[in-house]
Amino acid sequence: MPHLTLEYTRNLDLDPEAALRNLNEEMYASGLFAEADIKSRAVALDHWRVGIADVPRAFAHVKVALLAGRPPEVRRALAERLLVALRAHCGAPDAREVQLCVETLEIDGPSYAKTAFAVDRAID
């Protein structure tokens, strides 16, 4: 834990590798997570729609799944921190309308299962 998913429209000027690295760094710098516990992935969207107007639009949406129990103000501060980091990876403004969002989701601890292992030992 945590799991970060970055969904973004392909028309957005975004380097997913660099964005994930920076988002992971920000999560670690928050002091809430151990470095090796942060897992992230990026999903490029080939098909999307924003609203109904025929104008060029793009978006990126970050979801961070956390074990339940952190106060709302801690989750909000994390979301704001990640939003600043995400904005830094979305290129210069152009004719597109761009929306960036970050949300935190709580995972019920009793229903979550995890194991971790290396070549010669368990690491969880």
PDB file of C-alpha atoms in Angstrom, residues 22-107:
ATOM      1  CA  ASN A  22       7.873  12.137  -9.543  1.00  0.00           C
ATOM      2  CA  LEU A  23       4.518  11.081  -8.078  1.00  0.00           C
ATOM      3  CA  ASN A  24       6.257   8.232  -6.227  1.00  0.00           C
ATOM      4  CA  GLU A  25       8.892  10.662  -4.937  1.00  0.00           C
ATOM      5  CA  GLU A  26       6.166  12.974  -3.650  1.00  0.00           C
ATOM      6  CA  MET A  27       4.350  10.104  -1.949  1.00  0.00           C
ATOM      7  CA  TYR A  28       7.576   9.058  -0.240  1.00  0.00           C
ATOM      8  CA  ALA A  29       8.440  12.653   0.717  1.00  0.00           C
ATOM      9  CA  SER A  30       5.037  12.958   2.408  1.00  0.00           C
ATOM     10  CA  GLY A  31       6.381  10.724   5.170  1.00  0.00           C
ATOM     11  CA  LEU A  32       3.288   8.529   5.038  1.00  0.00           C
ATOM     12  CA  PHE A  33       4.763   5.537   3.187  1.00  0.00           C
ATOM     13  CA  ALA A  34       7.839   3.337   3.030  1.00  0.00           C
ATOM     14  CA  GLU A  35       9.636   3.641  -0.308  1.00  0.00           C
ATOM     15  CA  ALA A  36       9.167   0.004  -1.360  1.00  0.00           C
ATOM     16  CA  ASP A  37       5.456   0.049  -0.486  1.00  0.00           C
ATOM     17  CA  ILE A  38       4.579   2.634  -3.155  1.00  0.00           C
ATOM     18  CA  LYS A  39       3.239   1.018  -6.329  1.00  0.00           C
ATOM     19  CA  SER A  40       2.175   3.008  -9.358  1.00  0.00           C
ATOM     20  CA  ARG A  41       1.070   2.481 -12.903  1.00  0.00           C
ATOM     21  CA  ALA A  42      -0.018   4.631 -15.844  1.00  0.00           C
ATOM     22  CA  VAL A  43      -2.868   3.883 -18.212  1.00  0.00           C
ATOM     23  CA  ALA A  44      -3.081   5.809 -21.486  1.00  0.00           C
ATOM     24  CA  LEU A  45      -6.645   6.241 -22.692  1.00  0.00           C
ATOM     25  CA  ASP A  46      -7.271   5.787 -26.397  1.00  0.00           C
ATOM     26  CA  HIS A  47     -10.986   6.525 -26.171  1.00  0.00           C
ATOM     27  CA  TRP A  48     -12.387   9.266 -23.964  1.00  0.00           C
ATOM     28  CA  ARG A  49     -14.823  12.133 -23.972  1.00  0.00           C
ATOM     29  CA  VAL A  50     -14.961  15.289 -21.866  1.00  0.00           C
ATOM     30  CA  GLY A  51     -18.381  16.892 -21.972  1.00  0.00           C
ATOM     31  CA  ILE A  52     -20.297  17.187 -25.236  1.00  0.00           C
ATOM     32  CA  ALA A  53     -18.745  20.210 -26.989  1.00  0.00           C
ATOM     33  CA  ASP A  54     -16.526  19.525 -29.975  1.00  0.00           C
ATOM     34  CA  VAL A  55     -13.461  21.319 -28.624  1.00  0.00           C
ATOM     35  CA  PRO A  56     -10.044  19.796 -27.939  1.00  0.00           C
ATOM     36  CA  ARG A  57      -9.877  18.582 -24.348  1.00  0.00           C
ATOM     37  CA  ALA A  58      -7.609  16.365 -22.301  1.00  0.00           C
ATOM     38  CA  PHE A  59      -7.425  15.093 -18.746  1.00  0.00           C
ATOM     39  CA  ALA A  60      -5.351  13.168 -16.259  1.00  0.00           C
ATOM     40  CA  HIS A  61      -6.795  11.505 -13.190  1.00  0.00           C
ATOM     41  CA  VAL A  62      -4.742  10.075 -10.332  1.00  0.00           C
ATOM     42  CA  LYS A  63      -6.327   7.596  -7.940  1.00  0.00           C
ATOM     43  CA  VAL A  64      -4.450   6.704  -4.762  1.00  0.00           C
ATOM     44  CA  ALA A  65      -5.767   3.676  -2.882  1.00  0.00           C
ATOM     45  CA  LEU A  66      -4.811   3.732   0.807  1.00  0.00           C
ATOM     46  CA  LEU A  67      -5.634   1.544   3.749  1.00  0.00           C
ATOM     47  CA  ALA A  68      -8.512   3.149   5.637  1.00  0.00           C
ATOM     48  CA  GLY A  69      -7.958   5.205   8.743  1.00  0.00           C
ATOM     49  CA  ARG A  70      -6.103   8.370   7.739  1.00  0.00           C
ATOM     50  CA  PRO A  71      -7.865  11.630   8.608  1.00  0.00           C
ATOM     51  CA  PRO A  72      -9.502  13.548   5.728  1.00  0.00           C
ATOM     52  CA  GLU A  73      -7.068  16.455   6.110  1.00  0.00           C
ATOM     53  CA  VAL A  74      -4.088  14.088   5.646  1.00  0.00           C
ATOM     54  CA  ARG A  75      -5.645  12.584   2.517  1.00  0.00           C
ATOM     55  CA  ARG A  76      -6.486  16.069   1.190  1.00  0.00           C
ATOM     56  CA  ALA A  77      -2.903  17.286   1.768  1.00  0.00           C
ATOM     57  CA  LEU A  78      -1.579  14.244  -0.102  1.00  0.00           C
ATOM     58  CA  ALA A  79      -3.989  14.882  -2.994  1.00  0.00           C
ATOM     59  CA  GLU A  80      -2.919  18.539  -3.223  1.00  0.00           C
ATOM     60  CA  ARG A  81       0.766  17.556  -3.157  1.00  0.00           C
ATOM     61  CA  LEU A  82       0.248  15.056  -5.976  1.00  0.00           C
ATOM     62  CA  LEU A  83      -1.800  17.546  -8.003  1.00  0.00           C
ATOM     63  CA  VAL A  84       1.112  20.013  -7.969  1.00  0.00           C
ATOM     64  CA  ALA A  85       3.477  17.243  -9.096  1.00  0.00           C
ATOM     65  CA  LEU A  86       1.091  16.113 -11.838  1.00  0.00           C
ATOM     66  CA  ARG A  87       0.701  19.669 -13.165  1.00  0.00           C
ATOM     67  CA  ALA A  88       4.482  19.908 -13.594  1.00  0.00           C
ATOM     68  CA  HIS A  89       4.333  16.996 -16.064  1.00  0.00           C
ATOM     69  CA  CYS A  90       1.544  18.201 -18.340  1.00  0.00           C
ATOM     70  CA  GLY A  91       3.444  20.508 -20.653  1.00  0.00           C
ATOM     71  CA  ALA A  92       2.763  24.083 -21.619  1.00  0.00           C
ATOM     72  CA  PRO A  93      -0.814  25.230 -22.120  1.00  0.00           C
ATOM     73  CA  ASP A  94      -2.047  25.083 -25.696  1.00  0.00           C
ATOM     74  CA  ALA A  95      -5.441  25.237 -27.391  1.00  0.00           C
ATOM     75  CA  ARG A  96      -6.704  22.247 -25.389  1.00  0.00           C
ATOM     76  CA  GLU A  97      -8.718  22.492 -22.230  1.00  0.00           C
ATOM     77  CA  VAL A  98      -6.979  20.280 -19.659  1.00  0.00           C
ATOM     78  CA  GLN A  99      -8.432  18.940 -16.424  1.00  0.00           C
ATOM     79  CA  LEU A 100      -6.221  17.380 -13.749  1.00  0.00           C
ATOM     80  CA  CYS A 101      -7.644  15.545 -10.735  1.00  0.00           C
ATOM     81  CA  VAL A 102      -6.355  13.541  -7.788  1.00  0.00           C
ATOM     82  CA  GLU A 103      -8.534  11.471  -5.480  1.00  0.00           C
ATOM     83  CA  THR A 104      -7.758   9.243  -2.544  1.00  0.00           C
ATOM     84  CA  LEU A 105      -9.697   6.041  -1.988  1.00  0.00           C
ATOM     85  CA  GLU A 106      -9.828   4.050   1.215  1.00  0.00           C
ATOM     86  CA  ILE A 107      -9.374   0.290   1.162  1.00  0.00           C
TER      87      ILE A 107
END
